[in-house]
Tab-separated table of C-alpha atoms in Angstrom:
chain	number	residue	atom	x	y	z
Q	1	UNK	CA	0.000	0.000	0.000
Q	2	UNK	CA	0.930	3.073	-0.622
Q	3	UNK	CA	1.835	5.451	2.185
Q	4	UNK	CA	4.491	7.633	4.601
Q	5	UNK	CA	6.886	5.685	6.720
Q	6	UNK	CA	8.782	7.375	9.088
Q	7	UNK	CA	11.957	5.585	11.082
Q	8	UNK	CA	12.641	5.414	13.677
Q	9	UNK	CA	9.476	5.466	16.198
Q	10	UNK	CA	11.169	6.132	19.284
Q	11	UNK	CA	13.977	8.256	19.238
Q	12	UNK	CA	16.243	8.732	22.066
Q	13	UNK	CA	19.392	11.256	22.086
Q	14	UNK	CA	21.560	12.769	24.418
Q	15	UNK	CA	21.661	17.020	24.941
Q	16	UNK	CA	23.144	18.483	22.224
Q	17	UNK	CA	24.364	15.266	20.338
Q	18	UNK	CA	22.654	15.775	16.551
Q	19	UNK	CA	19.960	13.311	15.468
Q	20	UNK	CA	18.355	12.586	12.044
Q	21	UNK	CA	14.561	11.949	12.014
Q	22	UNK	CA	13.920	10.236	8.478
Q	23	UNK	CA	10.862	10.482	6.245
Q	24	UNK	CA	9.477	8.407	2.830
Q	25	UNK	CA	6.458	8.089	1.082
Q	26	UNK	CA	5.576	6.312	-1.838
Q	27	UNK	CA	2.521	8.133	-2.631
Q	28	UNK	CA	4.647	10.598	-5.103
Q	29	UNK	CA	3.106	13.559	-3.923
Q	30	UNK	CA	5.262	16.482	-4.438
Q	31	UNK	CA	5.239	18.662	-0.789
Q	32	UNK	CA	5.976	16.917	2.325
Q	33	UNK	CA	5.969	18.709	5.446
Q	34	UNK	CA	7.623	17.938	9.131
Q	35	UNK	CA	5.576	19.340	12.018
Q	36	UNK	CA	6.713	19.264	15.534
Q	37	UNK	CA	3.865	18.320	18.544
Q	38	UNK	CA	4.732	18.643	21.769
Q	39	UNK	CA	2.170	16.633	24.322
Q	40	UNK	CA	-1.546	18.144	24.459
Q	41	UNK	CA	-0.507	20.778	22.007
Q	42	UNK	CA	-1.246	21.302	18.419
Q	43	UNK	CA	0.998	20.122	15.620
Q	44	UNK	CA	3.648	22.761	14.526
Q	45	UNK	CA	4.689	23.587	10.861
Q	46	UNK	CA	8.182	23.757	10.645
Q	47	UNK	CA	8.841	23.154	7.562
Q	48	UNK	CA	7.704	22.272	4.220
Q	49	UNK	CA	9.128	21.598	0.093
Q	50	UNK	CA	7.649	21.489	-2.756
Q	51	UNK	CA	9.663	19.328	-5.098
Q	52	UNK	CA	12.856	20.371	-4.134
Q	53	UNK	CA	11.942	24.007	-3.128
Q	54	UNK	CA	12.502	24.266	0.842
Q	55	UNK	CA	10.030	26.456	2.837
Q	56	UNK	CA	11.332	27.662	6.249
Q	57	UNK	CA	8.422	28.517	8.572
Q	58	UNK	CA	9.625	32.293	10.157
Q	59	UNK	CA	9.768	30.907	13.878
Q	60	UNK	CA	11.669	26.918	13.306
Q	61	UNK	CA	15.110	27.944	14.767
Q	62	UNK	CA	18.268	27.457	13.325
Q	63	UNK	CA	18.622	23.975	15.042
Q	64	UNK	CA	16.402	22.603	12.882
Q	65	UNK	CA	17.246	21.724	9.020
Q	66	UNK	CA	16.012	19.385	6.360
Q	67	UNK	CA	16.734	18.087	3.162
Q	68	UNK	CA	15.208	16.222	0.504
Q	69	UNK	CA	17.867	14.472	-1.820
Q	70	UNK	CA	14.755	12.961	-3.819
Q	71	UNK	CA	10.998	12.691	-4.366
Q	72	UNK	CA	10.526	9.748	-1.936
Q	73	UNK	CA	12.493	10.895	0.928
Q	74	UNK	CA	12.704	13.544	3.579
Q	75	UNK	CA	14.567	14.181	6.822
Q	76	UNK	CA	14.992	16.326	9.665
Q	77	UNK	CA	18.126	17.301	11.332
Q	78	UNK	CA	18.224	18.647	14.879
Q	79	UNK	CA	21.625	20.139	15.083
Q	80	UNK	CA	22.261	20.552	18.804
Q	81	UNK	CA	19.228	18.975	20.423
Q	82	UNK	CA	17.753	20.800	23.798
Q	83	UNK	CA	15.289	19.691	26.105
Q	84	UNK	CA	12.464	21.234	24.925
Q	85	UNK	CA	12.837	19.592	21.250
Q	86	UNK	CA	11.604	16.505	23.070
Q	87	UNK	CA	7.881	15.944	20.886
Q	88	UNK	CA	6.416	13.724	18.825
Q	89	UNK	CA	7.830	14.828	15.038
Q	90	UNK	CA	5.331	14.136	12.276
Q	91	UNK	CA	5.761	13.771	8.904
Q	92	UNK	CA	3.425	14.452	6.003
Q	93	UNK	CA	2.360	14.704	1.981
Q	94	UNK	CA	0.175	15.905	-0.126
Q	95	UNK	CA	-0.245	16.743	-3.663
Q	96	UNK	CA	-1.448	20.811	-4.864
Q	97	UNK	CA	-3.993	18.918	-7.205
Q	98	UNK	CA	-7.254	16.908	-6.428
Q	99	UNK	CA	-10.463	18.018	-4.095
Q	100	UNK	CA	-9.150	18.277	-0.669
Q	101	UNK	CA	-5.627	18.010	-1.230
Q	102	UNK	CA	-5.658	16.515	2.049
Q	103	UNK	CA	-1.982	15.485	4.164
Q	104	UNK	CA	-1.149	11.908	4.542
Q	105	UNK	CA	0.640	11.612	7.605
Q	106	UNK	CA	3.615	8.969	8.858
Q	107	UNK	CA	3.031	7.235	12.014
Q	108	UNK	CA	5.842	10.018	13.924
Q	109	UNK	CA	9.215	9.548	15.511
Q	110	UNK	CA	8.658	10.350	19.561
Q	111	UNK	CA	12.261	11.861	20.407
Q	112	UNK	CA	13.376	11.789	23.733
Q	113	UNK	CA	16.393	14.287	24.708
Q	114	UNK	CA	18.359	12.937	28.027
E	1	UNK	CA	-3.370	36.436	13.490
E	2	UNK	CA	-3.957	32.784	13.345
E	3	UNK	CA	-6.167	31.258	16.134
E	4	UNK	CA	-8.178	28.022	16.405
E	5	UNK	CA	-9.999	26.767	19.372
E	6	UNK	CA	-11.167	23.905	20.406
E	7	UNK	CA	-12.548	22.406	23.916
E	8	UNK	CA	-9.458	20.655	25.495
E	9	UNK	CA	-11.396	17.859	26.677
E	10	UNK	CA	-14.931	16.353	26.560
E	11	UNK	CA	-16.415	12.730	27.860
E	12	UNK	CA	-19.213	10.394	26.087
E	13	UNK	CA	-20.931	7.625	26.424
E	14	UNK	CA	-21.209	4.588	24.311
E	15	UNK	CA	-24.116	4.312	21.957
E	16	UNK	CA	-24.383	8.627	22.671
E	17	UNK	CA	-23.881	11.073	20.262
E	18	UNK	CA	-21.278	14.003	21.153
E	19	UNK	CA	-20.230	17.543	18.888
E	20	UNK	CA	-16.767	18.741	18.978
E	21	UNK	CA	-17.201	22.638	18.510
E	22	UNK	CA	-14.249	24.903	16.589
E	23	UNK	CA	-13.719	28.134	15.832
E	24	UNK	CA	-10.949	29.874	13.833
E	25	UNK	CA	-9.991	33.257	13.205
E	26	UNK	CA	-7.120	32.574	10.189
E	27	UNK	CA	-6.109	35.633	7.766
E	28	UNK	CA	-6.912	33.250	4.741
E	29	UNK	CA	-9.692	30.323	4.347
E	30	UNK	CA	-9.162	27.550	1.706
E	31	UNK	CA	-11.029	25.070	3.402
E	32	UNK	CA	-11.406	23.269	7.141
E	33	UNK	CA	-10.125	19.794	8.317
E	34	UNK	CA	-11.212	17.288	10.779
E	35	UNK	CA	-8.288	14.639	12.002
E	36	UNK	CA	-8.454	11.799	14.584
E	37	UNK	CA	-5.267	11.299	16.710
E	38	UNK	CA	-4.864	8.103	19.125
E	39	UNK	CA	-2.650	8.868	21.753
E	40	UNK	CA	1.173	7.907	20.219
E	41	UNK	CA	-0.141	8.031	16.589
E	42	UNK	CA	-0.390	9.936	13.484
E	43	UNK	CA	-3.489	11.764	12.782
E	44	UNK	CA	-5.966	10.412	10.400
E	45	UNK	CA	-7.964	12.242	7.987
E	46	UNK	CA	-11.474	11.998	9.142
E	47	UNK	CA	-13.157	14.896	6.857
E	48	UNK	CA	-13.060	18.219	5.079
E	49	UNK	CA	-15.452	21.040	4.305
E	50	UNK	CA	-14.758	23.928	1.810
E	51	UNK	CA	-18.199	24.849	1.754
E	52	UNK	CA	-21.063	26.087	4.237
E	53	UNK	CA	-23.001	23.199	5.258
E	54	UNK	CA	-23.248	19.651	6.652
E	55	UNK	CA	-20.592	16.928	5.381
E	56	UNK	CA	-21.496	13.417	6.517
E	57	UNK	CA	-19.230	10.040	6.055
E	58	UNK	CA	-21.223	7.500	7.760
E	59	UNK	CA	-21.310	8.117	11.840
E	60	UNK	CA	-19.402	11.211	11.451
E	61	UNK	CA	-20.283	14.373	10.174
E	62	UNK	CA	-18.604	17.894	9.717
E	63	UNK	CA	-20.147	21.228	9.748
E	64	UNK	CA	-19.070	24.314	8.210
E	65	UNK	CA	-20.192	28.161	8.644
E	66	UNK	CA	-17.577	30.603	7.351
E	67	UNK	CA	-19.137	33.401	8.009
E	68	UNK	CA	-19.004	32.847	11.382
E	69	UNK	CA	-15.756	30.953	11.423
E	70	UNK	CA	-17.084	27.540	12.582
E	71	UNK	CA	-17.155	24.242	12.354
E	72	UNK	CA	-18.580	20.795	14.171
E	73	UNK	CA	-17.518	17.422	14.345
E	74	UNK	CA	-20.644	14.991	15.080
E	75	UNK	CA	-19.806	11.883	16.099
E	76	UNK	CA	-22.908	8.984	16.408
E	77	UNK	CA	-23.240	5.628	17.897
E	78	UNK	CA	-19.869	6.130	19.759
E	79	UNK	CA	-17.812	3.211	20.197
E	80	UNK	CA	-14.819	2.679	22.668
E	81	UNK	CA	-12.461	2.621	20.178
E	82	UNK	CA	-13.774	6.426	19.535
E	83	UNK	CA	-11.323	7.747	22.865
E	84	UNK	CA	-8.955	9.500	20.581
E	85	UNK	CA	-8.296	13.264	20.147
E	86	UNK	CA	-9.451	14.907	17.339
E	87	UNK	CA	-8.141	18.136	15.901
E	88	UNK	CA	-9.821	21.134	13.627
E	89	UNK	CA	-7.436	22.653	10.867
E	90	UNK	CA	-7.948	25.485	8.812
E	91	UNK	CA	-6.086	24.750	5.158
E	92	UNK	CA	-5.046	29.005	4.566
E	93	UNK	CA	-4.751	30.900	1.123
E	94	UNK	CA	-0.895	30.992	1.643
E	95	UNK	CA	0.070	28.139	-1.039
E	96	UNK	CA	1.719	24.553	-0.402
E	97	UNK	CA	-1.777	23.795	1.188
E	98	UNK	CA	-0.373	24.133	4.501
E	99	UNK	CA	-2.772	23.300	7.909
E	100	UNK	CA	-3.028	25.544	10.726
E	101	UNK	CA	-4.015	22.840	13.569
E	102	UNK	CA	-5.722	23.419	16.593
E	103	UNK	CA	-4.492	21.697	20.113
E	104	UNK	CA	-7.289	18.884	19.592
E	105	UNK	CA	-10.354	18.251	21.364
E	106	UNK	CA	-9.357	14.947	23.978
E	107	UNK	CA	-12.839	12.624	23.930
E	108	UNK	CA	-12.895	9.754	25.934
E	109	UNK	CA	-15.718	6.965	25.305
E	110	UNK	CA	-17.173	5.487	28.756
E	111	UNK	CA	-19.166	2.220	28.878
C-alpha cells in the first residue's frame, strides 16, 4: 500500500548530540511537510518543500534543518538537540492537485532528549 | 493572526452522540479539516469542508459556517475505540496547502 513511513518510532538522544529523524512516502506527492507536537498541544509547521523548493516557517530555529535528496524521501536534522525539542515529530504529503488536497501523515518519531 | 480553538477535553458515552465545537480566526480560508489522533499516533484524515453546510461520512459528520468561522464534528453511535483526540485545521490561502491545527479536542468513550 501506498503510504508515509517514518523511522525510527522512538527516538532517544543525548543534549546536544545531533539526530536525524527520516521520512518516505511512496505516494509521489510532491510537498511533504515535518511538524513538531509537543504533548496536548497542536501540531507545529516547521517546515515544508515542494519538489525540491525548501520552505522555512519564520519561527523553526536554526537547530532545525532538512533536506530532501529525492521525491521519496525527507529528513529532519536537529543540530544541537535541547530539552524542549523533546515531541512527537510528524511527517506528512500531499499533492497541490485533487479536491481536498488533504496530508497523509507517517506514524511520527517520539524523540526523547536525556 | 492565526487562532483556532477547540474544547481541550470532553467525555461520552457509548451508543451517545457528542459535537466537537471549533472556531478559527485565520487571515486566509481555503477550506477546514477534521483529524483523529490516538494517543502515540499519526493523525488520520477523518473529513473536510470547503463549503457552508453539513458533510457526513457515515457516523461522522462535519459542519461548516464561514461566516461565522465555525465548524462541528458529530460523532454517532460512539464506540470505545472512539477515545482519541481529534483536531480542527484550517487549510489558509498561503500556497503549499499548509494546515493551521488546533491543540485537539481529547474525547474519551465510557461504557
Amino acid at each position: 500500500d501506498a503510504m508515509v513511513i517514518q523511522n525510527p518510532r522512538y527516538q532517544v538522544t543525548q543534549f546536544g548530540k545531533p539526530v536525524t529523524l527520516s521520512c518516505s512516502q511512496t505516494l509521489n506527492h510532491n510537498v511533504m511537510y515535518w511538524y513538531q507536537q509537543k504533548s496536548s498541544q497542536a501540531p507545529k509547521l516547521l517546515f515544508h518543500y515542494y519538489d525540491k523548493d525548501f520552505n522555512n516557517e519564520a519561527d523553526t530555529p536554526d537547530n532545525f534543518q532538512s533536506r530532501r535528496p529525492n521525491t521519496s524521501f525527507c529528513f529532519l536534522d536537529i543540530r544541537s538537540p535541547g530539552l524542549g525539542d523533546a515531541a512527537m515529530y510528524l511527517c506528512a504529503t500531499s499533492t497541490l492537485t485533487g479536491d481536498s488536497k488533504k496530508l497523509f501523515f507517517g506514524s511520527g518519531t517520539q524523540l526523547s532528549v536525556l | 493572526g492565526q487562532n483556532i480553538d477547540q474544547p481541550t477535553e470532553m467525555t461520552a458515552t457509548e451508543g451517545a452522540i457528542v459535537q466537537i465545537n471549533c472556531t478559527y480566526q485565520t487571515s486566509g480560508f481555503n477550506g477546514l479539516f477534521w483529524y483523529q489522533q490516538h494517543a502515540g499516533e499519526a493523525p488520520t484524515f477523518l473529513s473536510y469542508n470547503v463549503l457552508d453546510g453539513l458533510e457526513e461520512k457515515g457516523r461522522f459528520s462535519s459542519f461548516l459556517s464561514r461566516s461565522k468561522g465555525y465548524s462541528y464534528l458529530l460523532l454517532k453511535e460512539l464506540q470505545m475505540k472512539d477515545s482519541a483526540s481529534y483536531l480542527c485545521a484550517v487549510r489558509g490561502t498561503g500556497g503549499y496547502n499548509k494546515l493551521i491545527f488546533g491543540a485537539g479536542t481529547r474525547l474519551a468513550v465510557h461504557p
